[in-house]
């Protein structure tokens, strides 16, 4: 390798990932590497194990076999403390926004800081330090919802809720963002907006992204790379630019 | 085409029970009969009781509504409610941390969960009146013993049901926070408890109703409240006063149940 050329750090390195629930195999032998700032789309039919694979990469679900290095750390065998420290450097947006309904939007976003700054003061916006409140407001501004900071989270529309969930995921300035079907529960227009916003924020911050989607269009548009899961194995690993929608349709047969 | 002619068969109106089920029914009936025998069930007494009951009513009626008796009983009733509210509120407060230890997967490991749950079962298994007897021995006669009995009784009830409420709460927000590396105590405070809050309110109001019902009889063992008036009334054959006490308890308990029902719909109805 010629010296002088900066080599982007590898944020995610997955080797031979295998997962079984009991005797039921979900996937086996999944390997890939992902460099800083890249975006990977995990695609595949319903129930093929996209979400499970995502959670295994995050280290939330233990793997049956294989290893994942996330931000240079092996996720297997970490102490509870080390695991929390690692998770504090990643953000996660789920299919359901999973906001706490009775709390304000601002409190919900401040909760995104709990991994880095735990403790009573971050339980509610009313007690939070000024810097945390400011960071949360800036995250809300980034998703265009600063004006709703005081609104209760259960009084938001689906698209707004998901944008607040994105604000909560980015408020702690994560190095890696995971998203599990972030717009699957939204109508197509709102889903488009959310996906657009999510990827724009990730790109602006040079954050590495892994997202699952059943939407071929999203996978090709927002992913640099597309990983296709079918029949319990990786059937596709290609740059998005080299793929046409037809190439992906085979995964859904 | 033969199907058409015969047509689908109508199911029988009654199914013949399997032999084992039949034996089960017979054993069940035998068990009930055995229990009735054990309880000294006697048709003779049932037949002869209405006249005696009528005799009690005739001696108790009209209830004693003289102003000085009403004032005395009224103050006793106020003390009863004070015991109930103080005991229930303290019990609810103590229950929250205990329930957090009892809830599986919240902040404590399975061994702690199990130990706390067994302790709570024990507390519930001991009747409130027995707790009152214990506390009368421990802190002496009077309302404080009653309040402690209600506190412990509420802990047994709310500790268990708060834990169940938290286990049943929506796991989504908790997952979202755990994915950011939040500590278990932060996740409990920020996601699980807010999600379980409406259920907590409902459980606490049930605990208050239960406390009011319990507090009216704790006086029977000298633990304060209006129960003592009931006992004295019967002991002295002062049935009119005893009837007043019974009616007063009924009115207050029904009123509290009604108010608590209203509070429940208002608080939870609004917050969903």
XYZ file of C-alpha atoms in Angstrom:
525
model
C 0.000 0.000 0.000
C 1.533 3.343 -1.018
C 2.375 5.441 1.974
C 0.868 8.898 2.332
C -2.604 7.833 1.217
C -4.882 8.114 4.246
C -6.576 4.828 4.923
C -10.056 5.307 6.349
C -10.478 3.375 9.597
C -12.566 0.235 9.490
C -15.560 0.755 11.770
C -17.184 -2.620 11.411
C -15.521 -5.899 10.684
C -17.735 -8.969 10.659
C -16.354 -12.453 10.187
C -18.356 -15.629 9.742
C -21.409 -14.390 11.619
C -23.743 -17.269 12.412
C -26.917 -17.155 14.431
C -29.288 -19.894 15.515
C -32.316 -19.609 17.742
C -32.384 -23.050 19.340
C -32.034 -25.415 16.396
C -33.378 -22.927 13.887
C -30.587 -21.448 11.787
C -31.138 -17.772 10.935
C -28.005 -17.035 8.940
C -24.494 -18.367 8.689
C -21.123 -17.291 7.371
C -21.863 -13.586 6.975
C -18.671 -11.550 6.565
C -18.028 -7.960 5.541
C -15.934 -4.896 6.371
C -17.189 -1.377 6.555
C -15.028 1.745 6.464
C -15.636 5.041 8.229
C -18.379 7.070 6.613
C -19.751 4.254 4.518
C -23.394 3.301 4.368
C -24.520 -0.283 4.111
C -28.032 -1.382 3.282
C -29.062 -4.803 4.540
C -31.816 -6.079 2.312
C -33.857 -9.258 2.149
C -37.380 -10.598 2.424
C -39.460 -10.412 5.608
C -38.301 -12.811 8.303
C -34.973 -13.513 6.632
C -33.072 -12.235 9.664
C -32.096 -8.675 8.716
C -33.058 -7.261 12.103
C -31.372 -10.117 13.932
C -28.186 -9.599 11.919
C -28.290 -5.878 12.681
C -28.698 -6.512 16.408
C -25.901 -9.084 16.331
C -23.595 -6.511 14.754
C -24.616 -4.019 17.447
C -23.818 -6.636 20.061
C -27.324 -6.528 21.520
C -28.004 -10.181 20.627
C -25.183 -12.696 21.138
C -23.867 -14.508 18.075
C -23.816 -18.287 17.842
C -20.512 -18.160 15.942
C -18.264 -15.580 14.360
C -16.930 -12.275 15.566
C -17.708 -8.605 15.133
C -15.250 -5.809 15.686
C -17.185 -2.597 16.183
C -15.067 0.573 16.280
C -12.034 -1.661 16.743
C -13.447 -3.582 19.685
C -14.510 -7.191 19.675
C -18.160 -7.199 20.796
C -17.988 -10.721 22.199
C -16.864 -11.160 25.798
C -16.938 -7.476 26.753
C -17.557 -6.620 30.385
C -20.881 -4.906 31.057
C -19.035 -1.631 31.558
C -17.014 -1.929 28.338
C -20.190 -2.889 26.481
C -21.956 0.236 27.712
C -18.976 2.407 26.768
C -19.020 0.950 23.270
C -22.777 1.414 22.910
C -22.411 5.031 23.991
C -20.496 5.561 20.738
C -23.267 4.232 18.492
C -26.794 5.413 17.775
C -29.833 3.309 16.996
C -33.129 4.074 15.282
C -35.695 1.282 15.378
C -38.717 0.616 13.176
C -40.916 1.883 15.989
C -39.811 5.249 17.280
C -39.871 3.920 20.891
C -40.168 7.338 22.467
C -41.371 7.506 26.059
C -44.945 8.704 25.514
C -45.574 10.707 28.662
C -42.381 12.749 28.519
C -41.598 15.849 26.518
C -39.798 15.688 23.201
C -36.807 17.440 24.770
C -36.572 14.906 27.616
C -36.715 12.070 25.105
C -33.825 13.543 23.134
C -31.804 14.161 26.312
C -32.196 10.435 27.064
C -29.948 9.838 24.060
C -27.103 11.185 26.226
C -27.643 8.641 29.008
C -24.967 6.323 27.657
C -22.296 9.016 27.961
C -23.678 11.014 30.876
C -25.856 8.792 33.015
C -27.473 9.747 36.275
C -30.471 11.500 37.726
C -29.862 14.843 36.029
C -30.424 13.330 32.598
C -33.726 11.699 33.542
C -35.713 14.759 32.585
C -35.105 17.999 30.723
C -36.125 19.891 33.873
C -33.032 18.683 35.745
C -30.576 18.352 32.861
C -27.399 20.460 32.716
C -27.525 23.419 30.340
C -25.035 21.834 27.933
C -27.178 18.724 27.569
C -30.350 20.749 27.014
C -28.514 22.803 24.388
C -27.183 19.680 22.658
C -30.679 18.200 22.614
C -32.162 21.375 21.181
C -29.506 21.420 18.467
C -30.283 17.805 17.598
C -33.965 18.745 17.369
C -33.059 21.684 15.167
C -31.167 19.316 12.879
C -34.334 17.267 12.376
C -36.405 20.452 12.047
C -38.467 20.003 15.202
C -36.934 22.496 17.639
C -40.333 24.219 17.866
C -41.891 21.053 19.330
C -39.353 20.626 22.140
C -41.978 21.036 24.860
C -44.653 18.884 23.251
C -45.439 15.516 24.802
C -44.024 12.693 22.720
C -47.406 10.964 22.352
C -48.863 14.047 20.661
C -46.633 13.769 17.581
C -47.388 12.348 14.157
C -45.622 9.174 13.042
C -43.098 11.058 10.905
C -42.392 13.594 13.655
C -41.909 10.807 16.212
C -39.385 9.084 13.989
C -37.527 12.360 13.483
C -37.368 12.816 17.259
C -36.007 9.263 17.487
C -33.322 10.295 14.978
C -32.520 13.374 17.074
C -32.157 11.098 20.102
C -29.821 8.827 18.124
C -27.544 11.671 16.940
C -27.518 13.861 20.072
C -24.579 11.953 21.553
C -22.595 12.379 18.290
C -22.245 8.664 17.586
C -19.539 7.312 15.302
C -21.809 4.583 13.946
C -25.556 4.740 13.354
C -27.752 1.665 13.092
C -31.292 1.837 11.765
C -33.768 -1.018 11.596
C -36.383 -0.287 8.918
C -36.527 3.342 10.055
C -39.450 4.200 7.808
C -41.366 0.920 7.626
C -44.166 2.170 9.877
C -44.606 5.445 7.993
C -46.558 6.265 4.874
C -44.362 6.451 1.744
C -44.020 10.242 1.637
C -43.170 10.588 5.336
C -40.869 7.567 5.053
C -39.034 9.208 2.177
C -38.531 12.400 4.229
C -37.283 10.486 7.251
C -34.852 8.380 5.251
C -33.600 11.451 3.412
C -33.041 13.344 6.654
C -31.406 10.395 8.368
C -28.889 9.850 5.590
C -28.182 13.566 5.152
C -27.367 13.906 8.856
C -25.198 10.806 8.762
C -23.287 12.059 5.700
C -22.784 15.533 7.177
C -21.256 13.996 10.272
C -19.251 11.292 8.412
C -20.977 8.665 10.475
C -20.871 5.039 9.410
C -24.366 3.726 8.783
C -25.885 0.278 8.704
C -29.582 0.156 7.923
C -32.018 -2.579 7.052
C -34.719 -2.021 4.492
C -37.168 -4.012 2.458
C -37.371 -1.109 0.053
C -35.130 -1.829 -2.945
C -35.269 1.786 -3.971
C -33.996 3.037 -0.595
C -31.264 0.434 -0.490
C -29.895 1.536 -3.862
C -30.342 5.245 -3.268
C -28.969 5.549 0.256
C -26.548 2.661 0.555
C -23.007 2.781 -0.820
C -23.057 -0.907 -0.478
C -25.868 -3.416 -0.492
C -25.760 -6.673 1.405
C -28.524 -9.091 0.439
C -29.606 -11.773 2.848
C -31.538 -14.770 1.521
C -31.874 -18.367 2.581
C -29.721 -17.822 5.668
C -26.626 -16.536 3.874
C -25.221 -13.429 2.256
C -26.321 -13.732 -1.386
C -25.265 -10.287 -2.489
C -22.469 -7.902 -1.605
C -21.991 -5.149 -4.141
C -21.631 -1.408 -4.443
C -24.988 0.247 -4.946
C -23.787 1.890 -8.158
C -23.182 -1.458 -9.829
C -26.678 -2.737 -9.108
C -30.022 -2.371 -10.795
C -33.348 -2.964 -9.041
C -33.682 -6.207 -10.944
C -30.538 -7.565 -9.291
C -32.172 -7.222 -5.909
C -35.500 -8.699 -6.804
C -34.045 -12.175 -6.839
C -33.561 -11.911 -3.090
C -37.268 -11.768 -2.535
C -38.201 -14.967 -4.432
C -73.157 -35.453 -6.292
C -73.854 -37.765 -3.390
C -72.591 -35.036 -1.001
C -75.519 -32.879 -1.950
C -78.039 -35.559 -1.104
C -76.668 -36.309 2.346
C -75.669 -32.720 3.128
C -73.402 -31.691 5.984
C -74.267 -33.319 9.325
C -75.405 -31.032 12.131
C -73.176 -31.215 15.177
C -74.724 -32.826 18.253
C -76.188 -30.373 20.733
C -74.142 -31.794 23.591
C -70.809 -33.482 23.459
C -70.286 -36.615 25.484
C -67.516 -35.745 27.948
C -64.414 -37.907 27.903
C -64.238 -40.398 30.787
C -61.449 -38.524 32.555
C -63.318 -35.226 32.372
C -66.420 -36.959 33.756
C -64.424 -38.315 36.695
C -63.038 -34.801 37.178
C -66.549 -33.293 37.382
C -67.637 -35.921 39.922
C -64.512 -35.356 42.031
C -65.073 -31.589 41.860
C -68.647 -31.946 43.130
C -67.475 -34.303 45.866
C -64.841 -31.771 46.917
C -67.449 -28.994 47.190
C -69.736 -31.269 49.246
C -66.817 -32.156 51.529
C -66.017 -28.460 52.058
C -69.667 -27.645 52.849
C -69.635 -30.442 55.440
C -66.393 -29.117 56.906
C -67.874 -25.625 57.121
C -70.731 -27.023 59.205
C -73.308 -26.222 56.571
C -76.695 -26.947 58.029
C -80.057 -26.333 56.370
C -81.685 -26.257 59.811
C -79.575 -23.272 60.815
C -80.202 -21.565 57.497
C -83.946 -22.011 58.024
C -83.838 -20.849 61.632
C -81.520 -17.866 61.048
C -83.946 -15.400 59.422
C -85.980 -15.048 62.618
C -82.799 -14.561 64.634
C -81.447 -12.116 62.097
C -84.759 -10.293 62.240
C -84.459 -10.294 66.014
C -81.008 -8.631 65.738
C -82.369 -6.072 63.309
C -85.354 -5.311 65.515
C -83.051 -4.701 68.444
C -80.556 -2.741 66.349
C -83.141 -0.691 64.528
C -83.270 2.247 64.443
C -79.521 2.862 64.347
C -78.212 5.135 67.050
C -78.077 8.556 65.404
C -77.837 10.701 68.484
C -75.519 13.640 67.810
C -72.902 12.792 70.442
C -72.617 9.191 69.188
C -72.438 10.384 65.579
C -69.726 12.887 66.488
C -67.712 10.240 68.351
C -68.067 7.696 65.560
C -67.394 10.368 62.958
C -64.055 11.218 64.547
C -63.232 7.532 64.808
C -64.026 7.228 61.101
C -61.709 10.142 60.357
C -58.956 8.387 62.313
C -59.698 5.218 60.327
C -59.239 7.076 57.056
C -56.064 8.714 58.355
C -54.672 5.261 59.151
C -55.686 4.006 55.715
C -54.307 6.937 53.724
C -51.051 7.230 55.703
C -50.421 3.485 55.533
C -51.317 3.211 51.853
C -49.226 6.219 50.786
C -46.152 5.085 52.714
C -46.730 1.545 51.455
C -46.851 2.737 47.845
C -43.653 4.750 48.315
C -41.811 1.800 49.858
C -43.216 -0.527 47.189
C -41.549 1.233 44.274
C -37.910 0.381 45.059
C -38.931 -3.069 46.280
C -40.850 -3.708 43.052
C -37.834 -2.588 41.021
C -35.856 -5.337 42.723
C -38.664 -7.838 42.102
C -39.173 -7.044 38.393
C -37.358 -9.532 36.193
C -34.713 -8.052 33.904
C -35.001 -4.527 35.305
C -32.139 -3.744 37.682
C -31.525 -6.925 39.690
C -30.546 -10.462 38.757
C -32.867 -13.505 38.851
C -31.759 -14.577 42.348
C -32.711 -11.206 43.841
C -35.977 -11.123 41.841
C -36.922 -14.507 43.219
C -35.950 -13.723 46.815
C -37.921 -10.449 46.809
C -40.944 -12.076 45.185
C -40.974 -14.883 47.769
C -40.759 -12.325 50.576
C -43.650 -10.372 49.050
C -45.713 -13.572 48.768
C -45.077 -14.188 52.454
C -46.178 -10.662 53.347
C -49.366 -11.147 51.333
C -50.019 -14.582 52.806
C -50.196 -13.146 56.330
C -53.627 -11.493 56.742
C -53.774 -7.785 57.595
C -55.377 -8.486 60.959
C -52.437 -10.745 61.862
C -49.993 -7.953 60.953
C -52.029 -5.641 63.172
C -51.689 -8.101 66.079
C -47.946 -8.271 65.509
C -47.571 -4.486 65.431
C -49.773 -4.025 68.502
C -47.239 -6.195 70.312
C -44.340 -4.293 68.736
C -45.433 -0.660 69.099
C -48.378 -0.894 71.489
C -52.108 -0.352 71.090
C -53.327 2.469 68.902
C -53.520 3.779 65.352
C -49.761 3.638 64.713
C -49.861 -0.168 64.891
C -52.761 -0.083 62.429
C -50.900 2.204 60.067
C -47.884 -0.090 60.083
C -50.134 -3.067 59.367
C -51.652 -1.236 56.390
C -48.171 -0.200 55.213
C -46.931 -3.785 55.199
C -50.135 -5.050 53.620
C -49.840 -2.414 50.862
C -46.187 -3.353 50.317
C -47.156 -6.987 49.763
C -49.815 -5.942 47.259
C -48.135 -3.059 45.404
C -44.642 -4.562 45.499
C -45.868 -7.505 43.512
C -48.200 -5.683 41.140
C -45.832 -2.771 40.456
C -43.244 -5.386 39.479
C -45.745 -7.103 37.177
C -46.718 -3.712 35.706
C -43.086 -2.932 34.913
C -42.525 -6.356 33.377
C -45.589 -5.855 31.192
C -44.634 -2.325 30.129
C -43.717 -1.630 26.505
C -40.117 -2.808 26.015
C -39.415 -0.541 23.038
C -38.214 2.602 24.850
C -36.095 0.460 27.170
C -34.444 -1.206 24.163
C -33.783 2.163 22.566
C -32.020 3.442 25.692
C -30.106 0.234 26.270
C -28.779 0.502 22.698
C -27.222 3.858 23.622
C -25.354 2.280 26.537
C -27.570 3.649 29.299
C -27.240 2.022 32.719
C -30.050 -0.202 33.993
C -31.100 2.268 36.668
C -31.317 5.057 34.067
C -33.326 2.827 31.742
C -35.717 1.959 34.574
C -36.173 5.592 35.541
C -36.482 7.000 32.022
C -38.292 4.279 30.084
C -39.804 1.514 32.197
C -41.305 3.535 35.053
C -42.871 6.220 32.822
C -44.339 3.447 30.667
C -45.784 1.695 33.733
C -47.038 4.867 35.415
C -50.740 4.577 34.487
C -50.726 1.001 35.750
C -49.047 2.197 38.963
C -51.790 4.775 39.503
C -54.485 2.160 39.018
C -52.747 -0.330 41.336
C -52.209 2.366 43.993
C -55.882 3.334 43.940
C -56.825 -0.332 44.429
C -54.357 -0.426 47.316
C -56.062 2.608 48.858
C -59.493 0.966 48.573
C -58.081 -2.177 50.158
C -56.468 -0.096 52.916
C -59.760 1.650 53.738
C -61.562 -1.709 53.956
C -58.801 -3.175 56.145
C -58.517 -0.153 58.409
C -62.180 -0.441 59.454
C -61.595 -3.786 61.173
C -58.107 -3.283 62.602
C -59.743 -1.762 65.693
C -61.005 -5.259 66.568
C -57.475 -6.048 67.743
C -56.788 -2.620 69.199
C -54.883 -1.191 66.257
C -56.926 1.999 66.024
C -59.853 3.071 63.922
C -63.579 2.533 64.053
C -63.342 -1.266 64.422
C -63.108 -0.911 68.188
C -66.558 0.724 68.252
C -67.979 -2.254 66.390
C -66.490 -4.659 68.887
C -67.652 -2.627 71.881
C -71.119 -2.290 70.376
C -71.485 -6.055 70.028
C -69.806 -6.813 73.357
C -72.166 -4.491 75.235
C -75.221 -5.610 73.195
C -75.491 -1.996 72.029
C -76.791 -3.114 68.644
C -78.120 0.292 67.511
C -74.610 1.775 67.777
C -73.101 -1.294 66.117
C -75.549 -0.873 63.241
C -74.552 2.777 62.922
C -70.917 1.713 62.693
C -71.715 -0.896 60.028
C -73.702 1.609 57.954
C -70.988 4.225 58.343
C -68.308 1.776 57.158
C -70.460 0.794 54.192
C -71.051 4.408 53.173
C -67.391 5.358 53.488
C -66.061 2.261 51.687
C -68.533 2.668 48.834
C -67.711 6.383 48.601
C -63.967 5.693 48.493
C -64.417 3.020 45.814
C -66.465 5.453 43.777
C -63.958 8.297 44.167
C -61.075 6.025 43.319
C -62.912 4.850 40.214
C -63.434 8.469 39.170
C -59.772 9.297 39.823
C -58.697 6.263 37.805
C -60.652 7.241 34.703
C -59.596 10.874 35.017
C -55.893 10.215 35.394
C -55.496 7.241 33.105
C -58.219 8.230 30.685
C -56.421 11.489 30.015
C -52.947 10.009 29.872
C -54.014 6.884 27.991
